[in-house]
C-alpha cells in the first residue's frame, strides 16, 4: 500500500521533487510515533516529574516566611547583623505580622518553619499571638519576654531572610554548612555535623554492594551460560526467585534467619563453633547480605546478556596461544564482558543509593542511608525543606553516577 502511494506520488512529480516526498513520509511517520508515545510521556510528567519537582523545590522554598513576615522584613531592609538587635519599629512590625498570621491561620506553620532553623522559638511565637490584639501597644519587653530569642541577632537575621522567596538554608544544612552573622558560609559545629557522614556512608555502602554483586555474578553468569537444559532453566529460575518475592518479606526473613535464636546461630551453637549467639542482625554485615540478595539478579542478568553473545571458544583459543586460564580470562574475556558489568553496576548502584526499607529494618543506627533520613524528615519531623535538600543531594549522586557510567561507556567504545 505504501509502495503504491509512493510510486504514484513519484510518478506525478518531477525528479527534483522526489526528496520532498520522502521527507513528508518520514515526518508523518515521526508524528505517528510521537502520538503513540505521548500518553506515556504525559503519565510520566504528571505522576513523576511534577511531584518530584515540587518536592525538590521545598529545598529552596521560602514563600511561607516571605508571605507572612512582609512588614518585619521591610523594617529590616536597612538593618545589618553587626548593628545588634534592631529598634522598636521592627518589634512593632513583627507584632503586626504575628497578628496577621494568626488571623490568616498560618501562625503555627510560620512558627514551625522558624523553629526548624532556630530551635525553641515555636512556643514563643504561639504565646505572642495572645499579646498582639493591639500591635501598636505591644512593647519590646513584652515580645522579648515571650520570645527570648528576639534579644539576640540570629533570629532577626532569620526574619530578614523573609525578604526573599528563596533560601539556601536547607541546602547548606544538608551538607553541614550554615551562614554566620556576617553572611559567610561556614561549617556547622562538630556536634551538629551529621549529613556529610550520612552521604559518604550511603556512597560507601552502595559501592561495596556493587562490588560484591560483581564478584558473585561473574561465576554464576558463566555457569548459567554453559548449563544445558533443563538445568539452565532451573538455575535461571533460582536466580530470579528473589525478584518474585516481596522486598519486605525478604528483609524480614533475614531478620528471622540472623537473629540470636535463628537457624544460623543455632547451627553454630550445635556444632560447638561458638559458646553464645553472635550479633548478626542489625549490623553492616546483615545489611550487605540483604541488599546483595535483592540486587544480585540484576547484575547476573546484565552480565549474562553479554556473555551469551560471545563465542564459547575464546578461552580455549587464548590458552592454545600460550596464555594460562587466568591470563586468558583477564585479558580476553573480561574486557568483552565490560559492557554488561558497567550496565549491571549502574543499575545496582542506583538502586542501592535509594534503598530505604532494608536499611531501616535490618541495619543498625550507624547503617541508615540517605533515603531513611529523607523519609524521617518528611513523615516524622515534617521538615520538608531539609527533606527536599537531602533529596537534592541524592539526585546529585544519581546524576554523578549516570555521568560516570556514560563516560566509561564512551571510553569503552573508543578502546
CSV table of C-alpha atoms in Angstrom, one decimal:
chain,number,residue,atom,x,y,z
A,1,UNK,CA,0.0,0.0,0.0
A,2,UNK,CA,2.7,2.4,1.0
A,3,UNK,CA,4.8,1.4,-2.1
A,4,UNK,CA,1.8,2.1,-4.5
A,5,UNK,CA,1.2,5.5,-2.9
A,6,UNK,CA,4.9,6.3,-3.1
A,7,UNK,CA,5.1,5.2,-6.7
A,8,UNK,CA,2.0,7.3,-7.6
A,9,UNK,CA,3.5,10.4,-5.9
A,10,UNK,CA,6.9,10.0,-7.5
A,11,UNK,CA,5.2,9.4,-11.0
A,12,UNK,CA,3.2,12.6,-10.8
A,13,UNK,CA,6.2,14.7,-9.7
A,14,UNK,CA,9.4,15.8,-11.3
A,15,UNK,CA,12.6,14.0,-10.2
A,16,UNK,CA,13.7,17.1,-8.3
A,17,UNK,CA,10.8,16.9,-6.0
A,18,UNK,CA,11.2,13.3,-5.1
A,19,UNK,CA,13.2,14.2,-2.0
A,20,UNK,CA,10.3,16.2,-0.6
A,21,UNK,CA,8.0,13.1,-0.9
A,22,UNK,CA,10.4,11.1,1.2
A,23,UNK,CA,10.6,14.0,3.7
A,24,UNK,CA,6.9,14.2,4.1
A,25,UNK,CA,6.6,10.4,4.6
A,26,UNK,CA,9.3,10.5,7.2
A,27,UNK,CA,7.7,13.4,9.0
A,28,UNK,CA,4.3,11.7,9.1
A,29,UNK,CA,5.9,8.5,10.5
A,30,UNK,CA,7.7,10.6,13.2
A,31,UNK,CA,4.4,12.3,14.1
A,32,UNK,CA,2.6,8.9,14.4
A,33,UNK,CA,5.3,7.6,16.7
A,34,UNK,CA,5.2,10.7,18.8
A,35,UNK,CA,1.4,10.4,19.2
A,36,UNK,CA,1.8,6.8,20.3
A,37,UNK,CA,4.3,7.8,22.9
A,38,UNK,CA,2.5,10.9,24.0
A,39,UNK,CA,0.2,9.2,26.6
A,40,UNK,CA,3.3,7.6,28.3
A,41,UNK,CA,5.1,11.0,28.3
A,42,UNK,CA,2.1,12.7,29.9
A,43,UNK,CA,1.8,9.9,32.5
A,44,UNK,CA,5.5,10.3,33.4
A,45,UNK,CA,5.2,14.1,33.6
A,46,UNK,CA,2.1,14.1,35.8
A,47,UNK,CA,3.0,11.2,38.1
A,48,UNK,CA,6.8,11.6,38.4
A,49,UNK,CA,8.3,14.8,37.2
A,50,UNK,CA,5.8,17.3,38.6
A,51,UNK,CA,5.6,15.6,42.1
A,52,UNK,CA,9.4,15.2,42.3
A,53,UNK,CA,10.0,18.7,41.1
A,54,UNK,CA,7.6,20.1,43.7
A,55,UNK,CA,9.3,18.1,46.5
A,56,UNK,CA,12.8,19.2,45.4
A,57,UNK,CA,11.5,22.8,45.3
A,58,UNK,CA,11.0,22.6,49.0
A,59,UNK,CA,14.7,22.7,49.5
A,60,UNK,CA,14.8,26.4,48.4
A,61,UNK,CA,11.2,27.4,49.1
A,62,UNK,CA,10.8,30.5,51.5
A,63,UNK,CA,7.3,31.5,50.4
A,64,UNK,CA,5.8,30.9,53.8
A,65,UNK,CA,8.0,33.4,55.6
A,66,UNK,CA,8.0,35.8,52.7
A,67,UNK,CA,4.2,36.0,52.7
A,68,UNK,CA,3.7,36.2,56.5
A,69,UNK,CA,6.6,38.4,57.6
A,70,UNK,CA,6.4,41.2,55.0
A,71,UNK,CA,6.2,44.1,57.5
A,72,UNK,CA,9.1,42.7,59.6
A,73,UNK,CA,11.3,42.1,56.5
A,74,UNK,CA,10.6,45.6,55.2
A,75,UNK,CA,11.5,47.1,58.6
A,76,UNK,CA,14.9,45.3,58.4
A,77,UNK,CA,15.7,46.5,54.9
A,78,UNK,CA,18.5,48.8,56.1
A,79,UNK,CA,19.5,46.7,59.1
A,80,UNK,CA,22.6,44.6,59.3
A,81,UNK,CA,23.6,42.0,62.0
A,82,UNK,CA,26.6,44.0,63.1
A,83,UNK,CA,24.2,46.7,64.3
A,84,UNK,CA,22.9,44.4,67.1
A,85,UNK,CA,19.2,44.0,67.9
A,86,UNK,CA,17.0,46.3,65.8
A,87,UNK,CA,14.9,49.1,67.3
A,88,UNK,CA,11.3,49.3,68.4
A,89,UNK,CA,9.9,49.8,64.9
A,90,UNK,CA,11.0,46.3,63.9
A,91,UNK,CA,9.4,44.8,67.1
A,92,UNK,CA,6.1,46.6,66.3
A,93,UNK,CA,6.2,45.4,62.7
A,94,UNK,CA,6.7,41.8,64.0
A,95,UNK,CA,3.7,42.2,66.2
A,96,UNK,CA,1.6,43.2,63.2
A,97,UNK,CA,2.8,40.2,61.2
A,98,UNK,CA,2.1,37.8,64.1
A,99,UNK,CA,-1.5,39.2,64.4
A,100,UNK,CA,-2.0,38.9,60.6
A,101,UNK,CA,-0.6,35.4,60.6
A,102,UNK,CA,-2.9,34.4,63.4
A,103,UNK,CA,-5.9,35.8,61.6
A,104,UNK,CA,-4.9,34.0,58.4
A,105,UNK,CA,-4.5,30.7,60.3
A,106,UNK,CA,-0.8,30.4,59.3
A,107,UNK,CA,0.9,31.3,62.5
A,108,UNK,CA,1.5,27.7,63.5
A,109,UNK,CA,3.2,27.0,60.2
A,110,UNK,CA,5.3,30.1,60.4
A,111,UNK,CA,6.4,29.3,64.0
A,112,UNK,CA,7.3,25.7,62.9
A,113,UNK,CA,9.3,27.0,59.9
A,114,UNK,CA,11.3,29.4,62.2
A,115,UNK,CA,11.7,26.6,64.8
A,116,UNK,CA,13.3,24.4,62.1
A,117,UNK,CA,16.1,26.9,61.7
A,118,UNK,CA,16.4,28.2,65.3
A,119,UNK,CA,15.3,25.6,67.8
A,120,UNK,CA,13.0,26.7,70.6
A,121,UNK,CA,11.2,29.7,69.1
A,122,UNK,CA,8.0,28.0,68.2
A,123,UNK,CA,6.2,28.2,71.5
A,124,UNK,CA,7.2,31.8,71.9
A,125,UNK,CA,5.5,32.8,68.7
A,126,UNK,CA,2.4,30.9,69.7
A,127,UNK,CA,2.3,32.7,73.0
A,128,UNK,CA,2.9,36.0,71.4
A,129,UNK,CA,-0.3,35.6,69.5
A,130,UNK,CA,-2.2,36.4,72.8
A,131,UNK,CA,-0.3,39.8,73.1
A,132,UNK,CA,-0.9,41.3,69.7
A,133,UNK,CA,-4.6,42.2,69.7
A,134,UNK,CA,-3.3,45.8,69.7
A,135,UNK,CA,0.1,45.5,67.9
A,136,UNK,CA,1.0,49.2,68.4
A,137,UNK,CA,0.6,48.8,72.1
A,138,UNK,CA,3.0,45.9,72.4
A,139,UNK,CA,6.4,46.8,73.8
A,140,UNK,CA,9.8,45.4,73.2
A,141,UNK,CA,9.8,44.0,76.7
A,142,UNK,CA,6.5,42.2,76.1
A,143,UNK,CA,7.7,40.4,73.0
A,144,UNK,CA,11.2,39.6,74.4
A,145,UNK,CA,9.6,38.1,77.5
A,146,UNK,CA,7.6,35.5,75.5
A,147,UNK,CA,10.2,35.1,72.7
A,148,UNK,CA,13.7,35.4,74.4
A,149,UNK,CA,15.5,34.8,71.1
A,150,UNK,CA,14.4,38.3,70.0
A,151,UNK,CA,17.0,39.7,72.3
A,152,UNK,CA,19.7,38.1,70.0
A,153,UNK,CA,20.8,38.8,66.5
A,154,UNK,CA,20.4,35.3,64.8
A,155,UNK,CA,16.6,35.4,65.0
A,156,UNK,CA,16.5,38.8,63.4
A,157,UNK,CA,18.8,37.7,60.7
A,158,UNK,CA,16.4,34.8,60.0
A,159,UNK,CA,13.4,37.2,60.0
A,160,UNK,CA,15.3,39.4,57.5
A,161,UNK,CA,15.6,36.4,55.2
A,162,UNK,CA,11.9,36.7,54.6
A,163,UNK,CA,12.7,39.5,52.1
A,164,UNK,CA,13.4,36.7,49.5
A,165,UNK,CA,11.2,33.8,48.4
A,166,UNK,CA,14.3,31.7,48.1
A,167,UNK,CA,16.6,30.3,50.8
A,168,UNK,CA,19.8,28.3,50.8
A,169,UNK,CA,19.5,27.3,54.5
A,170,UNK,CA,18.3,23.8,53.9
A,171,UNK,CA,20.8,23.1,51.1
A,172,UNK,CA,23.6,24.3,53.2
A,173,UNK,CA,22.4,22.3,56.2
A,174,UNK,CA,22.2,19.1,54.2
A,175,UNK,CA,26.0,19.3,53.8
A,176,UNK,CA,26.7,20.6,57.3
A,177,UNK,CA,27.2,24.2,56.4
A,178,UNK,CA,25.5,27.4,57.5
A,179,UNK,CA,25.8,31.2,57.3
A,180,UNK,CA,27.3,33.1,60.1
A,181,UNK,CA,26.1,36.6,61.3
A,182,UNK,CA,28.2,38.2,58.5
A,183,UNK,CA,26.6,36.0,55.9
A,184,UNK,CA,29.6,33.9,55.2
A,185,UNK,CA,29.3,30.2,54.7
A,186,UNK,CA,30.9,28.2,57.5
A,187,UNK,CA,30.9,24.7,58.8
A,188,UNK,CA,28.3,23.9,61.5
A,189,UNK,CA,29.6,22.9,65.0
A,190,UNK,CA,31.0,19.4,65.2
A,191,UNK,CA,28.1,18.2,67.4
A,192,UNK,CA,25.6,19.1,64.7
A,193,UNK,CA,27.6,17.8,61.7
A,194,UNK,CA,26.0,14.5,60.6
A,195,UNK,CA,24.9,14.8,57.0
A,196,UNK,CA,28.3,14.5,55.3
A,197,UNK,CA,28.9,11.3,57.2
A,198,UNK,CA,25.5,10.1,56.0
A,199,UNK,CA,26.2,10.9,52.4
A,200,UNK,CA,29.6,9.2,52.5
A,201,UNK,CA,28.1,6.2,54.2
A,202,UNK,CA,25.4,5.9,51.5
A,203,UNK,CA,28.1,6.1,48.8
A,204,UNK,CA,30.3,3.5,50.6
A,205,UNK,CA,27.5,1.0,51.1
A,206,UNK,CA,26.3,1.4,47.5
A,207,UNK,CA,29.8,0.9,46.1
A,208,UNK,CA,30.5,-2.1,48.3
A,209,UNK,CA,27.2,-3.8,47.4
A,210,UNK,CA,28.0,-3.2,43.7
A,211,UNK,CA,31.5,-4.7,44.0
A,212,UNK,CA,30.1,-7.7,45.9
A,213,UNK,CA,27.5,-8.2,43.3
A,214,UNK,CA,30.1,-8.2,40.5
A,215,UNK,CA,32.3,-10.8,42.3
A,216,UNK,CA,29.4,-13.1,42.9
A,217,UNK,CA,27.7,-12.6,39.5
A,218,UNK,CA,30.7,-13.5,37.2
A,219,UNK,CA,30.9,-17.2,38.2
A,220,UNK,CA,27.1,-17.6,38.3
A,221,UNK,CA,26.7,-16.0,34.9
A,222,UNK,CA,29.3,-18.4,33.5
A,223,UNK,CA,27.5,-21.4,35.0
A,224,UNK,CA,24.2,-20.2,33.5
A,225,UNK,CA,25.7,-19.6,30.1
A,226,UNK,CA,27.3,-23.1,29.9
A,227,UNK,CA,24.5,-25.1,31.6
A,228,UNK,CA,22.3,-27.4,29.5
A,229,UNK,CA,18.5,-27.8,29.6
A,230,UNK,CA,16.7,-28.4,31.9
A,231,UNK,CA,19.4,-27.2,34.4
A,232,UNK,CA,19.8,-23.9,32.7
A,233,UNK,CA,16.1,-23.1,33.2
A,234,UNK,CA,16.1,-24.3,36.8
A,235,UNK,CA,19.2,-22.3,37.7
A,236,UNK,CA,17.8,-19.2,36.0
A,237,UNK,CA,14.5,-19.6,38.0
A,238,UNK,CA,16.6,-19.8,41.2
A,239,UNK,CA,18.4,-16.6,40.2
A,240,UNK,CA,15.2,-14.8,39.5
A,241,UNK,CA,13.3,-16.1,42.6
A,242,UNK,CA,14.3,-13.1,44.8
A,243,UNK,CA,12.7,-10.7,42.3
A,244,UNK,CA,9.4,-12.6,42.6
A,245,UNK,CA,9.2,-12.1,46.4
A,246,UNK,CA,8.2,-9.0,48.2
A,247,UNK,CA,11.1,-6.8,49.4
A,248,UNK,CA,9.5,-6.6,52.8
A,249,UNK,CA,9.2,-10.3,53.1
A,250,UNK,CA,12.8,-10.9,52.1
A,251,UNK,CA,14.1,-8.4,54.6
A,252,UNK,CA,12.0,-9.8,57.5
A,253,UNK,CA,13.1,-13.3,56.6
A,254,UNK,CA,16.8,-12.3,57.0
A,255,UNK,CA,15.9,-10.9,60.5
A,256,UNK,CA,14.5,-14.3,61.4
A,257,UNK,CA,17.5,-16.2,60.0
A,258,UNK,CA,20.2,-14.0,61.6
A,259,UNK,CA,18.6,-13.3,65.0
A,260,UNK,CA,20.1,-14.7,68.2
A,261,UNK,CA,17.7,-17.7,68.2
A,262,UNK,CA,17.7,-18.1,64.4
A,263,UNK,CA,19.0,-21.0,62.4
A,264,UNK,CA,22.4,-19.6,61.8
A,265,UNK,CA,23.3,-19.1,65.5
A,266,UNK,CA,21.5,-22.4,66.3
A,267,UNK,CA,23.7,-24.3,63.9
A,268,UNK,CA,26.9,-22.7,65.1
A,269,UNK,CA,26.0,-23.5,68.7
A,270,UNK,CA,25.1,-27.1,67.8
A,271,UNK,CA,28.5,-27.6,66.1
A,272,UNK,CA,30.3,-26.1,69.1
A,273,UNK,CA,31.9,-23.3,67.0
A,274,UNK,CA,30.6,-20.6,69.3
A,275,UNK,CA,29.6,-20.5,73.0
A,276,UNK,CA,26.9,-17.8,72.8
A,277,UNK,CA,24.8,-16.4,70.0
A,278,UNK,CA,26.5,-13.9,67.7
A,279,UNK,CA,25.1,-10.5,67.0
A,280,UNK,CA,24.4,-11.0,63.3
A,281,UNK,CA,21.3,-8.8,62.7
A,282,UNK,CA,21.2,-5.0,62.8
A,283,UNK,CA,24.8,-4.8,61.6
A,284,UNK,CA,26.5,-3.6,58.5
A,285,UNK,CA,27.2,-7.2,57.5
A,286,UNK,CA,23.5,-8.1,57.7
A,287,UNK,CA,22.7,-5.1,55.6
A,288,UNK,CA,25.1,-6.2,52.9
A,289,UNK,CA,23.6,-9.7,52.9
A,290,UNK,CA,20.1,-8.4,52.5
A,291,UNK,CA,20.9,-5.8,49.8
A,292,UNK,CA,23.1,-8.2,47.8
A,293,UNK,CA,20.4,-10.9,47.8
A,294,UNK,CA,17.9,-8.4,46.2
A,295,UNK,CA,20.3,-6.8,43.7
A,296,UNK,CA,22.4,-9.7,42.7
A,297,UNK,CA,19.9,-11.0,40.0
A,298,UNK,CA,20.1,-7.6,38.2
A,299,UNK,CA,23.8,-7.9,37.9
A,300,UNK,CA,23.7,-11.5,36.8
A,301,UNK,CA,21.2,-10.8,34.1
A,302,UNK,CA,23.3,-7.8,32.8
A,303,UNK,CA,26.4,-9.9,32.5
A,304,UNK,CA,24.6,-13.0,31.2
A,305,UNK,CA,23.1,-11.0,28.3
A,306,UNK,CA,26.6,-10.1,27.1
A,307,UNK,CA,28.2,-13.5,27.9
A,308,UNK,CA,25.6,-15.4,25.7
A,309,UNK,CA,26.6,-13.4,22.7
A,310,UNK,CA,30.3,-14.3,23.0
A,311,UNK,CA,31.8,-17.4,21.3
A,312,UNK,CA,32.5,-20.1,23.9
A,313,UNK,CA,35.9,-20.9,22.3
A,314,UNK,CA,37.5,-17.6,23.3
A,315,UNK,CA,39.2,-19.0,26.4
A,316,UNK,CA,40.2,-22.2,24.6
A,317,UNK,CA,41.8,-20.1,21.8
A,318,UNK,CA,43.7,-17.9,24.3
A,319,UNK,CA,45.1,-20.9,26.1
A,320,UNK,CA,46.1,-22.5,22.8
A,321,UNK,CA,48.2,-19.4,22.1
A,322,UNK,CA,50.2,-19.8,25.3
A,323,UNK,CA,48.1,-18.0,27.9
A,324,UNK,CA,47.1,-19.7,31.1
A,325,UNK,CA,43.4,-19.7,32.2
A,326,UNK,CA,43.7,-16.6,34.3
A,327,UNK,CA,45.6,-14.6,31.7
A,328,UNK,CA,43.0,-15.5,29.1
A,329,UNK,CA,40.1,-14.6,31.3
A,330,UNK,CA,41.6,-11.3,32.5
A,331,UNK,CA,42.9,-10.1,29.1
A,332,UNK,CA,40.4,-11.6,26.7
A,333,UNK,CA,37.0,-12.5,28.2
A,334,UNK,CA,36.7,-9.9,31.0
A,335,UNK,CA,37.2,-6.8,28.7
A,336,UNK,CA,34.5,-8.2,26.4
A,337,UNK,CA,32.2,-8.5,29.4
A,338,UNK,CA,32.8,-4.9,30.5
A,339,UNK,CA,29.6,-3.5,28.8
A,340,UNK,CA,27.4,-6.0,30.9
A,341,UNK,CA,29.4,-5.2,34.0
A,342,UNK,CA,29.1,-1.5,33.5
A,343,UNK,CA,25.4,-1.7,32.9
A,344,UNK,CA,24.8,-4.0,35.9
A,345,UNK,CA,26.9,-1.8,38.1
A,346,UNK,CA,25.0,1.3,37.1
A,347,UNK,CA,21.6,-0.5,37.9
A,348,UNK,CA,22.8,-1.9,41.2
A,349,UNK,CA,24.5,1.3,42.4
A,350,UNK,CA,21.5,3.4,41.5
A,351,UNK,CA,19.1,1.1,43.3
A,352,UNK,CA,21.4,0.8,46.3
A,353,UNK,CA,21.6,4.6,46.7
A,354,UNK,CA,17.9,4.9,47.1
A,355,UNK,CA,17.4,1.9,49.5
A,356,UNK,CA,15.1,2.6,52.4
A,357,UNK,CA,13.2,-0.4,53.7
A,358,UNK,CA,16.2,-2.8,54.0
A,359,UNK,CA,18.5,-0.4,55.9
A,360,UNK,CA,15.6,0.7,58.1
A,361,UNK,CA,14.6,-2.8,59.1
A,362,UNK,CA,17.8,-4.7,59.2
A,363,UNK,CA,20.6,-2.1,59.6
A,364,UNK,CA,21.8,-0.7,62.8
A,365,UNK,CA,21.7,3.0,63.9
A,366,UNK,CA,25.0,3.6,62.1
A,367,UNK,CA,23.9,1.9,58.9
A,368,UNK,CA,21.0,4.2,58.0
A,369,UNK,CA,21.3,5.6,54.5
A,370,UNK,CA,20.3,8.9,53.0
A,371,UNK,CA,16.8,7.9,52.0
A,372,UNK,CA,16.0,6.9,55.6
A,373,UNK,CA,16.6,10.5,56.7
A,374,UNK,CA,14.5,11.9,53.8
A,375,UNK,CA,11.6,9.7,55.0
A,376,UNK,CA,12.2,10.8,58.6
A,377,UNK,CA,12.2,14.5,57.9
A,378,UNK,CA,9.2,14.1,55.6
A,379,UNK,CA,6.9,11.9,57.8
A,380,UNK,CA,8.0,12.5,61.4
A,381,UNK,CA,9.6,15.9,62.0
A,382,UNK,CA,7.7,17.4,59.0
A,383,UNK,CA,10.8,19.3,58.0
A,384,UNK,CA,10.1,19.2,54.3
A,385,UNK,CA,12.7,21.8,53.5
A,386,UNK,CA,15.6,19.6,54.8
A,387,UNK,CA,14.0,16.5,53.4
A,388,UNK,CA,13.9,18.2,50.0
A,389,UNK,CA,17.5,19.3,50.4
A,390,UNK,CA,18.6,15.7,51.2
A,391,UNK,CA,16.7,14.5,48.2
A,392,UNK,CA,18.6,17.1,46.1
A,393,UNK,CA,21.8,15.5,47.4
A,394,UNK,CA,20.5,12.1,46.4
A,395,UNK,CA,19.6,13.3,43.0
A,396,UNK,CA,23.1,14.8,42.6
A,397,UNK,CA,24.6,11.4,43.5
A,398,UNK,CA,22.4,9.8,40.9
A,399,UNK,CA,23.4,12.4,38.3
A,400,UNK,CA,27.1,11.9,39.0
A,401,UNK,CA,26.7,8.1,38.8
A,402,UNK,CA,24.9,8.5,35.4
A,403,UNK,CA,27.6,10.8,34.0
A,404,UNK,CA,30.3,8.4,35.2
A,405,UNK,CA,28.5,5.5,33.6
A,406,UNK,CA,28.2,7.4,30.3
A,407,UNK,CA,31.9,8.4,30.4
A,408,UNK,CA,33.0,4.8,31.0
A,409,UNK,CA,30.8,3.5,28.2
A,410,UNK,CA,32.2,6.1,25.8
A,411,UNK,CA,35.8,5.2,26.7
A,412,UNK,CA,35.0,1.6,26.3
A,413,UNK,CA,33.6,2.1,22.8
A,414,UNK,CA,36.7,4.1,21.8
A,415,UNK,CA,39.1,1.4,23.0
